[in-house]
Every structure is written in structure tokens, then in C-alpha cells.
Coordinates of C-alpha atoms and ligand atoms in Angstrom, one line a residue:
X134 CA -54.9 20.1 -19.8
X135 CA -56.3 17.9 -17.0
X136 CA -53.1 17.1 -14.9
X137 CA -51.4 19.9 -13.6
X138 CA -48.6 18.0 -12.3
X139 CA -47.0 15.1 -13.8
X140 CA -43.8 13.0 -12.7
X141 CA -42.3 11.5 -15.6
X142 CA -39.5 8.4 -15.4
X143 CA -37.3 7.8 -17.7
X144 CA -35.3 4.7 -17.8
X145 CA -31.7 3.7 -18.6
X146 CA -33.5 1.4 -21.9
X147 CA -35.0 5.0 -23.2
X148 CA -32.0 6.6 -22.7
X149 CA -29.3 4.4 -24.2
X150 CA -28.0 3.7 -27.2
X151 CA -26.5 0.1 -28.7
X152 CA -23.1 1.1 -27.5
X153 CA -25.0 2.2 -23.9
X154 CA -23.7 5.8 -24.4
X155 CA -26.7 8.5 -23.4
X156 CA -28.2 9.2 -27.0
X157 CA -28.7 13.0 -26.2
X158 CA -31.1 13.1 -28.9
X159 CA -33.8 11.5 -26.6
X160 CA -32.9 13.9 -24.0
X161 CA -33.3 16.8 -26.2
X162 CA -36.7 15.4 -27.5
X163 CA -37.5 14.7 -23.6
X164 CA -36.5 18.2 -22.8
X165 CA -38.5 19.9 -25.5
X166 CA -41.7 18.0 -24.6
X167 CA -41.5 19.0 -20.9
X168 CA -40.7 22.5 -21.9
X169 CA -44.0 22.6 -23.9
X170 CA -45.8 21.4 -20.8
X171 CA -44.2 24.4 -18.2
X172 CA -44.7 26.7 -21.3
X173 CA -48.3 25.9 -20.3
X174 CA -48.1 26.4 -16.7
X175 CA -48.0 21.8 -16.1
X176 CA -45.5 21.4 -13.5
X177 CA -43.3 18.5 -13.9
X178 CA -41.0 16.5 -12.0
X179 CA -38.1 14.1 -13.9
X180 CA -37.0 10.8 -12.3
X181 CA -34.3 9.7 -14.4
X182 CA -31.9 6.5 -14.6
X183 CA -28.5 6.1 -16.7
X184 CA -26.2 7.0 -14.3
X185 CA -24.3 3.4 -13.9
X186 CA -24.2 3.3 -17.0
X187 CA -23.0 6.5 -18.2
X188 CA -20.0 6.1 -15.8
X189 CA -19.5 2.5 -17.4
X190 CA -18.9 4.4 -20.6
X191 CA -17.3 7.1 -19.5
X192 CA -14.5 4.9 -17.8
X193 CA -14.7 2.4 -20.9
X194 CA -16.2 -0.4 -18.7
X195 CA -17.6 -3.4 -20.4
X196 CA -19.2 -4.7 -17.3
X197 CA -20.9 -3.2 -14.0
X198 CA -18.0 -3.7 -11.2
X199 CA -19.7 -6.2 -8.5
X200 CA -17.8 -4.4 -5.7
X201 CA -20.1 -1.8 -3.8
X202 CA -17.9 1.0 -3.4
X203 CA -16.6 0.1 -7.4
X204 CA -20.8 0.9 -8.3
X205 CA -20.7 3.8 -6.2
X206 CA -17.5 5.4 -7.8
X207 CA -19.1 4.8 -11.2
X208 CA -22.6 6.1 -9.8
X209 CA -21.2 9.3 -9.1
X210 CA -19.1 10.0 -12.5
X211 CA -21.7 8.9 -14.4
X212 CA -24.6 11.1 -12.4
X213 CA -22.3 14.3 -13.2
X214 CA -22.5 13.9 -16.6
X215 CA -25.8 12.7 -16.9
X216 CA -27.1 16.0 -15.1
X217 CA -25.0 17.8 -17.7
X218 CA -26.9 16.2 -20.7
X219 CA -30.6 17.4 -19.0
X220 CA -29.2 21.1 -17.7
X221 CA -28.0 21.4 -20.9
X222 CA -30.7 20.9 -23.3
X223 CA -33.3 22.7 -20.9
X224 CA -30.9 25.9 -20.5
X225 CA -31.5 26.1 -24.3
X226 CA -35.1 26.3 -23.5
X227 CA -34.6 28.8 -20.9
X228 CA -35.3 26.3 -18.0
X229 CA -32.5 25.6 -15.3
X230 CA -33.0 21.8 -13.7
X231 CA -31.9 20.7 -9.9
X232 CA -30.3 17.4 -8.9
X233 CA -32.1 15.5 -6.3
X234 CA -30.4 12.5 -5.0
X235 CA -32.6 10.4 -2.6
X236 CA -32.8 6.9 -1.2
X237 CA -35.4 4.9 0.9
X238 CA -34.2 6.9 4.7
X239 CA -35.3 10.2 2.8
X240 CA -38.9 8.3 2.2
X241 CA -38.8 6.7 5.6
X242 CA -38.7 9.7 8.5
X243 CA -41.3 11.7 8.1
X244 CA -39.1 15.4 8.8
X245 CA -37.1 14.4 5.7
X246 CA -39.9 13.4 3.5
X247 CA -41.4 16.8 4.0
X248 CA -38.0 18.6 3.3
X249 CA -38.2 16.9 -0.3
X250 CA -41.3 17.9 -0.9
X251 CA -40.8 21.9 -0.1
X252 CA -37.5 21.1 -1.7
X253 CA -39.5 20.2 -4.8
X254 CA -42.1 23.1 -4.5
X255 CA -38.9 25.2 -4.2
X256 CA -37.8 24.2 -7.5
X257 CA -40.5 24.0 -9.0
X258 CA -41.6 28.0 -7.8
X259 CA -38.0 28.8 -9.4
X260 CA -38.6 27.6 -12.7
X261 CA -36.1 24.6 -12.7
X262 CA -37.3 21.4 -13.7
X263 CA -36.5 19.1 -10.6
X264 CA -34.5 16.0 -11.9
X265 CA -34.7 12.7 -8.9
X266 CA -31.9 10.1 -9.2
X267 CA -31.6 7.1 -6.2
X268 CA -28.3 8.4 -4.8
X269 CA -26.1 5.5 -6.2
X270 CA -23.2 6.8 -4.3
X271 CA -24.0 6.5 -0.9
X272 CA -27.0 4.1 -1.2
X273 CA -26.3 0.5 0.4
X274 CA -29.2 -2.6 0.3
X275 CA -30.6 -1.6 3.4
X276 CA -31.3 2.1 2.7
X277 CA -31.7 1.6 -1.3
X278 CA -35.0 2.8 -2.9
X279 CA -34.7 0.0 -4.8
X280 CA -35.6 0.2 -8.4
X281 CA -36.4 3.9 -9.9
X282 CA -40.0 2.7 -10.9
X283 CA -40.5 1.9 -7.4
X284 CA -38.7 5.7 -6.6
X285 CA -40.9 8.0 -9.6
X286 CA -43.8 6.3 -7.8
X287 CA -43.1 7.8 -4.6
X288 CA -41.6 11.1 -5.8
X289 CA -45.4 11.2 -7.7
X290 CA -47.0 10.4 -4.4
X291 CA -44.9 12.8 -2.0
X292 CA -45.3 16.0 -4.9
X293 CA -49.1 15.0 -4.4
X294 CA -48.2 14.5 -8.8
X295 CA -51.8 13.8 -10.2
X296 CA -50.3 11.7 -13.3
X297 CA -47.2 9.5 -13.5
X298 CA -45.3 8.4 -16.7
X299 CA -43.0 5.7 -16.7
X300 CA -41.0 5.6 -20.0
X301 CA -39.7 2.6 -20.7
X302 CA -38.4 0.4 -24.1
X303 CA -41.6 -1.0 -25.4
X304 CA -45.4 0.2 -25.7
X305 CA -47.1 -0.7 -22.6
X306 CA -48.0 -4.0 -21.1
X307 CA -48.5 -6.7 -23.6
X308 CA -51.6 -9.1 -22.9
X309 CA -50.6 -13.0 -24.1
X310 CA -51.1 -12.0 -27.6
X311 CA -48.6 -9.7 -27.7
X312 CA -51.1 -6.5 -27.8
X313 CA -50.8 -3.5 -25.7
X314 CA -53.5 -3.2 -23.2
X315 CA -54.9 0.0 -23.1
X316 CA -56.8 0.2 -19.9
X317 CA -56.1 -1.1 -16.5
X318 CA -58.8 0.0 -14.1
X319 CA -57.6 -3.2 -11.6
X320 CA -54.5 -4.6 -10.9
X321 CA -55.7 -7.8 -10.7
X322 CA -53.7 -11.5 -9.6
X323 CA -53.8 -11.7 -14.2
X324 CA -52.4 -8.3 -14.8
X325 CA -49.8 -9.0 -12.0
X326 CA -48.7 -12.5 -13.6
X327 CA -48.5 -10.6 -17.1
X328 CA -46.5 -8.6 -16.0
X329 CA -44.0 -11.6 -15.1
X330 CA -44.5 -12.6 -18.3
X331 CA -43.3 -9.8 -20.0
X332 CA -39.5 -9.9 -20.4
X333 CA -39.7 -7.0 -22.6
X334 CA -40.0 -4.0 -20.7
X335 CA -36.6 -5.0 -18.8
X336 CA -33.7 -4.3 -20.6
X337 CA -31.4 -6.4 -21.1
X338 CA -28.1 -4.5 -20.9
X339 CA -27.8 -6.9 -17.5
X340 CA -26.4 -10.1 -18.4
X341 CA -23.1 -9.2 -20.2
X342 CA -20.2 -11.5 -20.3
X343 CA -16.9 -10.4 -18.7
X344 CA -13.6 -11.0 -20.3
X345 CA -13.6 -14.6 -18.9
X346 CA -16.9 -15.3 -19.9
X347 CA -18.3 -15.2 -17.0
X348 CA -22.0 -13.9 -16.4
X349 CA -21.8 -10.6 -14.3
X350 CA -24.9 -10.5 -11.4
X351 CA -24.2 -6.6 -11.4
X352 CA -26.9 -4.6 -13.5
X353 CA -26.9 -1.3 -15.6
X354 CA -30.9 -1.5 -15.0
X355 CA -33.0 -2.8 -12.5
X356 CA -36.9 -3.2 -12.7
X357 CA -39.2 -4.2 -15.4
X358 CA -42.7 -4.8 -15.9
X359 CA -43.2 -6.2 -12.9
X360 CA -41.6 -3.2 -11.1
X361 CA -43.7 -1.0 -13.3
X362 CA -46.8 -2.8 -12.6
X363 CA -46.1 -2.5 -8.5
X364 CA -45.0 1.0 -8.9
X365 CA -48.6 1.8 -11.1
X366 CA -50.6 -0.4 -8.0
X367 CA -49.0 2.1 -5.7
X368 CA -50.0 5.0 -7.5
X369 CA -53.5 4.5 -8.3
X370 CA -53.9 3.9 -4.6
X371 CA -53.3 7.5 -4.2
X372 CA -55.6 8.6 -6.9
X373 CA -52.6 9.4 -9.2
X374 CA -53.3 8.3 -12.8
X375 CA -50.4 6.2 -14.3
X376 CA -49.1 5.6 -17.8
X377 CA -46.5 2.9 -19.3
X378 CA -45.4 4.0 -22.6
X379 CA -42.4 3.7 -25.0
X380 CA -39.8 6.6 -24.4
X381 CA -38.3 6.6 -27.7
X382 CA -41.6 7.6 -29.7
X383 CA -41.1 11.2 -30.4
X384 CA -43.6 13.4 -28.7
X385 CA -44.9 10.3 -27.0
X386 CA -45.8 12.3 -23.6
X387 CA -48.1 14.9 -25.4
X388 CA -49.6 12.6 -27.0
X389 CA -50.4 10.9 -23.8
X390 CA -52.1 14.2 -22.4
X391 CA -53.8 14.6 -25.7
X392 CA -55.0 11.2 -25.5
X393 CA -53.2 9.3 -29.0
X394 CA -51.3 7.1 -29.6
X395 CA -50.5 3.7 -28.1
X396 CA -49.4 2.8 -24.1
X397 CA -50.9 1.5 -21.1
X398 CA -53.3 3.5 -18.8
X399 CA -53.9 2.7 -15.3
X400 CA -56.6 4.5 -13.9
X401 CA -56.5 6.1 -10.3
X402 CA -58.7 4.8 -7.9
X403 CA -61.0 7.5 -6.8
X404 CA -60.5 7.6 -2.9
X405 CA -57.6 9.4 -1.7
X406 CA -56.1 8.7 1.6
X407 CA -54.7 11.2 3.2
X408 CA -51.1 12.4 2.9
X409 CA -49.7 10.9 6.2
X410 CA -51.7 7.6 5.9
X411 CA -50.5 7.1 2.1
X412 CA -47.4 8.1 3.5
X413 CA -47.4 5.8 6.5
X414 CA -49.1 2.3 4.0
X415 CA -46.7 3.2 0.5
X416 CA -44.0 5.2 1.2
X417 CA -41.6 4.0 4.4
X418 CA -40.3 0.7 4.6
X419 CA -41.4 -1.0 7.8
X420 CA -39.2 -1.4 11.1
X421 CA -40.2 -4.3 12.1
X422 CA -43.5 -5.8 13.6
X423 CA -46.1 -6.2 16.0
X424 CA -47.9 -8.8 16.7
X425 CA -51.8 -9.0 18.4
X426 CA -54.3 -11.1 19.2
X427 CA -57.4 -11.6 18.1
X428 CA -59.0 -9.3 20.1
X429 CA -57.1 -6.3 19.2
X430 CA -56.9 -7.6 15.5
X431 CA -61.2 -6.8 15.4
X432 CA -60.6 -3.6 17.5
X433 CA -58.2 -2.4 14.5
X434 CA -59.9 -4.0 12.0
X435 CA -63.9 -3.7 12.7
X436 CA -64.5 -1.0 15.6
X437 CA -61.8 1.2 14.1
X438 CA -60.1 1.8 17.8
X439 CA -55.9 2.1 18.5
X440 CA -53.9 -0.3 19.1
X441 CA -53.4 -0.8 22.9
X442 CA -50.8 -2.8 24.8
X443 CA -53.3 -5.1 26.1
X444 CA -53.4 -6.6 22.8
X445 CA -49.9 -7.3 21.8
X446 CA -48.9 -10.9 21.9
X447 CA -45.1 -10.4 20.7
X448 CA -42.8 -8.5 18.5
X449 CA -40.2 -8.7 15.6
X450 CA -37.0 -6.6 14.8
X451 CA -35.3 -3.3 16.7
X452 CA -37.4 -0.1 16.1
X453 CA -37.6 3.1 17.8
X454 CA -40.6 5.2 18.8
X455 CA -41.6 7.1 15.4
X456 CA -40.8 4.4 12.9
X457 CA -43.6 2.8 10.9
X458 CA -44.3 -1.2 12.0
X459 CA -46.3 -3.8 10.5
X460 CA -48.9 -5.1 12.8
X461 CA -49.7 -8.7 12.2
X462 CA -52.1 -11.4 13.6
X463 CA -51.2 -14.2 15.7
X464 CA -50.3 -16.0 12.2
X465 CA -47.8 -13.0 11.0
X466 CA -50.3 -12.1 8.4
X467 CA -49.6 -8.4 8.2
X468 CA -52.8 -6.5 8.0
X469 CA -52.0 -3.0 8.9
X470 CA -49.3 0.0 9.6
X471 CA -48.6 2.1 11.9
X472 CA -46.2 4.1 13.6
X473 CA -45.5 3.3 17.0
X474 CA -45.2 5.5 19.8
X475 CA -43.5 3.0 22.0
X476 CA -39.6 0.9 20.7
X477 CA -39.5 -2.4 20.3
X478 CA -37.9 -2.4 24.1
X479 CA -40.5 -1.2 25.7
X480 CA -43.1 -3.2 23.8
X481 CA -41.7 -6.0 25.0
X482 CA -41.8 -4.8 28.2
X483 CA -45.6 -3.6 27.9
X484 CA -47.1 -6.4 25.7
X485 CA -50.5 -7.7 27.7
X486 CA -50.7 -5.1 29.9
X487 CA -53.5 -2.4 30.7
X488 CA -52.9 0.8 29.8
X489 CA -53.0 2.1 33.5
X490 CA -50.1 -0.5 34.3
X491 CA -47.4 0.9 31.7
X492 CA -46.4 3.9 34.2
X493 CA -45.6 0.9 36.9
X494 CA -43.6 -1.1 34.4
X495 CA -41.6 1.4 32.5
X496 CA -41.3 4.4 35.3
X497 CA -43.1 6.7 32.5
X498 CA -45.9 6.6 30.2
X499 CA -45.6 9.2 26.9
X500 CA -49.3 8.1 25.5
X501 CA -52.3 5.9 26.3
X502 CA -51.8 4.1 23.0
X503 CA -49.2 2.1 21.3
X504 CA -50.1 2.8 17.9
X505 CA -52.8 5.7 17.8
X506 CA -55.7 5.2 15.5
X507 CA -54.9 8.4 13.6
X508 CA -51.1 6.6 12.9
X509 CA -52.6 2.9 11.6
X510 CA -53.7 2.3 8.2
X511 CA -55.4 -1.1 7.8
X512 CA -53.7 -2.8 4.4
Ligands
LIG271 N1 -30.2 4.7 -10.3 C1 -29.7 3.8 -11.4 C2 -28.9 4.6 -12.3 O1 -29.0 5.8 -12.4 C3 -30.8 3.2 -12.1 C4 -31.8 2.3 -11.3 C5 -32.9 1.8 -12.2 O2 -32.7 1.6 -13.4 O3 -34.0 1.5 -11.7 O4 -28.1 4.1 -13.1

């Protein structure tokens, strides 16, 4: 077997019927295909969606509530049960699953971030099939994950997963004459404006009517191609192989490994960054921003060096020492990350100085550098 371990999503389209119940025959056929791959020693880590709308079912709800704390309630009904449906069919198996409930904060501090991971390892050491969820319940716009395609990518990338598998409705991503394309060794400006153009791929359990007619804006689903297509960019950046396929094809993810059948295969990119710098450019959502000159922007960019006060011309947002920036150029044309030893207070305090005049200016000085080169990954 070349991958050894393999995050596979499954979406709320794979999972739900006409009636949007969970058809727990997919989860059984799910369940006895990643049983195969432990029986073989393949680790394997489940991101799964159909939460929202398993609570919508389960309280008899013809529409997603557009109040927050309404989605939240439903969230966390319907993630009970859903768990049920996956413990159950892999204690038949004799494989026990854990719940892990994460949203973007967990990706964003770097303490967390490790936690899931040994958390994972954990799991994974104790024979239970780790099963990741965005944590409807508490999640709010500012600290969601966003989409789950965007989440399995970065649950592949902080397991240090060498394949991903996004399941999804439909074969793979359609080129204009409706065939699957097999190979994607580039994601390319095309591929990305395909992927816009395929509306299959996104559900569309989204756009019910209410009882008045109306169209709700709140969705059982979220993502789509385009999602996908982001979410495959981000992997093959870290060298993990990714794969688009149709969930409801029996045995559809061994015949992936085995190489038959039809889906979409987006090949990893050979260079891996290292964990902190993939970390630092894919995983955490960005702060806010500094901006340099153009000066510092060829000291970052050509001669490799950190990024010094001297340089700084101005900044954006409220961030603390720790959190991951963008630094842009005097246009606010991002062109790196980086986390910053120094807030955005005290940059704006620092900005233009020399290094040996920080001390004067702030009454301390914690590090030569406001973004050392070791923290700074040039986009
Ligand atoms: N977390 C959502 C759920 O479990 C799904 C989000 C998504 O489909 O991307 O219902």
C-alpha cells in the first residue's frame, strides 16, 4: 500500500438520503472499507459532515433555522447521533471511534494545534478511528473553520496524512465536456475557473423553501468544487496526494489505493516545507498585517534576511506577539507570513526604527527581530 495514512472526508451529499436522513448503509460500507485499510496496518483519520442536518431530521425541520444559537442547538443533536451511526458500525468491526470537535482557534495557536495532533496519534495508537467534525456548537464566523473541505485539508496536513480523500456526490472534476479529469498535476487559473463552473459537486439541499416561500440563506452543506479544489491546492503544497471521488460508489476508496475506477487525482508537489512553516502559510488564519517598504520587501524576498523594524512602513488590525501576520508591500499586496514577536502596539510604536533604538522607545526589547526569518514563509 503506498500511503500509510490517509484522511478521508465525507460530506453531508454522500451521506444523505432524498428525505436528508443519514442512509446508514453508506456508513456501514464507509466503515467496512476503512476497517479493511487498519486491518492492514493504514492509519486513517475520518472528517465527517451531516450533523446540521441530522438534527434537522431529527427535530422534523424542513429548513436550517437562520438564528445562530438555533444552528448550534441543531448542531449539537444532530452530531450525537451522527457519532452514534460511525461508533456503531465500527464497534461491529471491533474498532472504537473518538469525536473530535475543532474550529479555526484550534488550527490558529500553535500549543493547541500540537494538542490535536498527539490527540490524534493517541487515538490512533489505541485503535479508534479518529472521527473530526467543525464544532457547530460553539463555532461563530470569526472562529469557524469554514467549510469541512477546507477542515479534512488541514486535519491531513496537521496528522502529517500522506493522501487525502474528499468524498463527495459526483465523480471528480468535470472538464467543459462533462468528463472527469483524471490528473491534476497544477492547479492552474483553468482548473480553478472549472471548478466554478461545476455546480455539481455542491449539493443542493441549500436553497429550500420555507413555509412562506421564502428562500432560506441557511445551508445543510457548505463547499463545493471550488472548496474542494482550494482545499486539494493546500494539500499538494504539503506533498499530500489528494483525490475527489464519488462517496456513494461501493468500495470506491480501495479502489482508489488500488488505482481503478473513476475520480480526480491531484498530485503532491514534491517539496515539503517544514511542519511549522506549512503551519505558519496554510493552516492559521492571519491577524492582521504588516506593512514594508521596498527595502525590507527584497531583504525578505531576495537575501532571505528577518524582518526588522527599520522596514515597517505601517500596520493593519489588533494582534498580539505570537499570532501569524501577513506582511505586505507598500501596495498591500501580501507576499509572505509570519509570526510576529512584537503586537500591533508596539509596531506601531517601532515602525522605522533601528533595531538598537527599540529599548529607548518601548523600555524593553524581547528580540532583535520583528518577524524572525525562521517564522516568515514567503507566499
Ligand atoms: N459541519 C457541518 C455539519 O456537520 C458541515 C459543514 C460542511 O458541509 O462543510 O453539518
Amino acid at each position: 500500500m503506498k500511503y500509510r495514512k490517509i484522511v478521508i472526508k465525507i460530506g453531508t451529499s454522500v451521506l444523505a438520503k432524498k428525505d436528508r436522513s443519514i442512509d446508514k448503509g453508506i456508513i456501514e460500507n464507509i466503515a467496512s472499507q476503512v476497517s479493511c485499510l487498519l486491518d492492514r496496518g493504514v492509519k486513517v483519520i475520518l472528517v465527517t459532515s451531516g450533523a446540521i442536518g441530522c438534527g434537522c431530521v431529527i427535530l422534523k425541520l424542513k429548513t436550517v433555522p437562520k438564528s445562530l444559537s438555533g444552528l448550534q442547538a441543531i448542531a449539537s443533536i444532530g452530531q450525537n447521533e451522527l457519532m452514534r451511526f460511525y461508533s456503531e458500525a465500527f464497534k461491529k468491526r471491533n474498532y472504537l471511534t473518538g469525536q473530535i470537535l475543532l474550529t479555526q482557534e484550534d488550527f490558529d495557536h500553535r500549543r493547541r494545534y500540537l494538542n490535536i495532533k498527539y490527540t490524534i496519534d493517541a487515538l490512533i495508537s489505541k485503535n479508534a478511528v479518529p472521527i473530526v467534525n467543525e464544532n457547530d456548537t460553539v463555532s461563530t464566523e470569526e472562529i469557524k473553520c469554514g467549510d469541512n473541505d477546507r477542515l479534512s485539508s488541514l486535519v491531513a496536513d496537521l496528522s502529517e496524512a500522506d493522501s487525502l480523500i474528499m468524498l463527495t456526490d459526483v465523480d471528480g472534476l468535470y472538464d467543459k465536456d462533462g468528463k472527469v479529469i483524471t490528473l491534476v498535476e497544477k492547479i492552474s487559473e483553468d482548473i480553478k475557473k472549472l471548478s466554478l463552473a461545476n455546480v455539481r459537486g455542491s449539493t443542493s439541499l441549500t436553497s429550500e423553501r420555507d413555509e412562506r416561500g421564502r428562500t432560506s440563506n441557511a445551508k445543510i452543506t457548505k463547499g463545493g468544487m471550488a472548496t474542494k479544489i482550494e482545499a486539494a491546492e493546500r494539500s499538494i503544497n504539503s506533498g499530500i496526494d489528494c483525490f475527489i471521488a464519488n462517496g456513494r460508489k461501493a468500495d470506491i476508496i480501495l479502489n482508489i489505493l488500488e488505482g481503478k475506477g473513476v475520480y480526480t487525482y491531484f498530485k503532491a508537489k514534491p517539496i515539503k516545507a517544514k511542519a511549522k512553516k506549512r503551519w505558519i502559510a496554510y493552516s492559521s488564519k492571519v491577524k492582521g498585517r504588516i506593512i514594508v517598504d521596498d527595502g525590507a520587501l527584497r531583504a525578505l524576498k531576495e537575501a532571505k534576511k528577518s524582518l526588522l523594524a527599520s522596514g515597517i512602513i505601517g500596520k493593519e488590525g489588533n494582534f498580539k506577539a505570537g499570532d501569524v501576520v501577513g506582511i505586505s508591500d507598500s501596495k498591500r499586496r501580501d507576499f509572505a507570513r509570519g509570526l510576529t514577536s512584537y503586537s500591533s502596539k508596539e509596531i506601531e510604536r517601532i515602525k522605522g526604527l533601528k533595531t538598537n533604538e527599540i529599548e529607548s522607545v518601548l523600555g524593553y526589547k524581547d528580540h532583535d527581530e520583528v518577524v524572525h526569518r525562521d517564522n516568515l514563509v514567503i507566499l
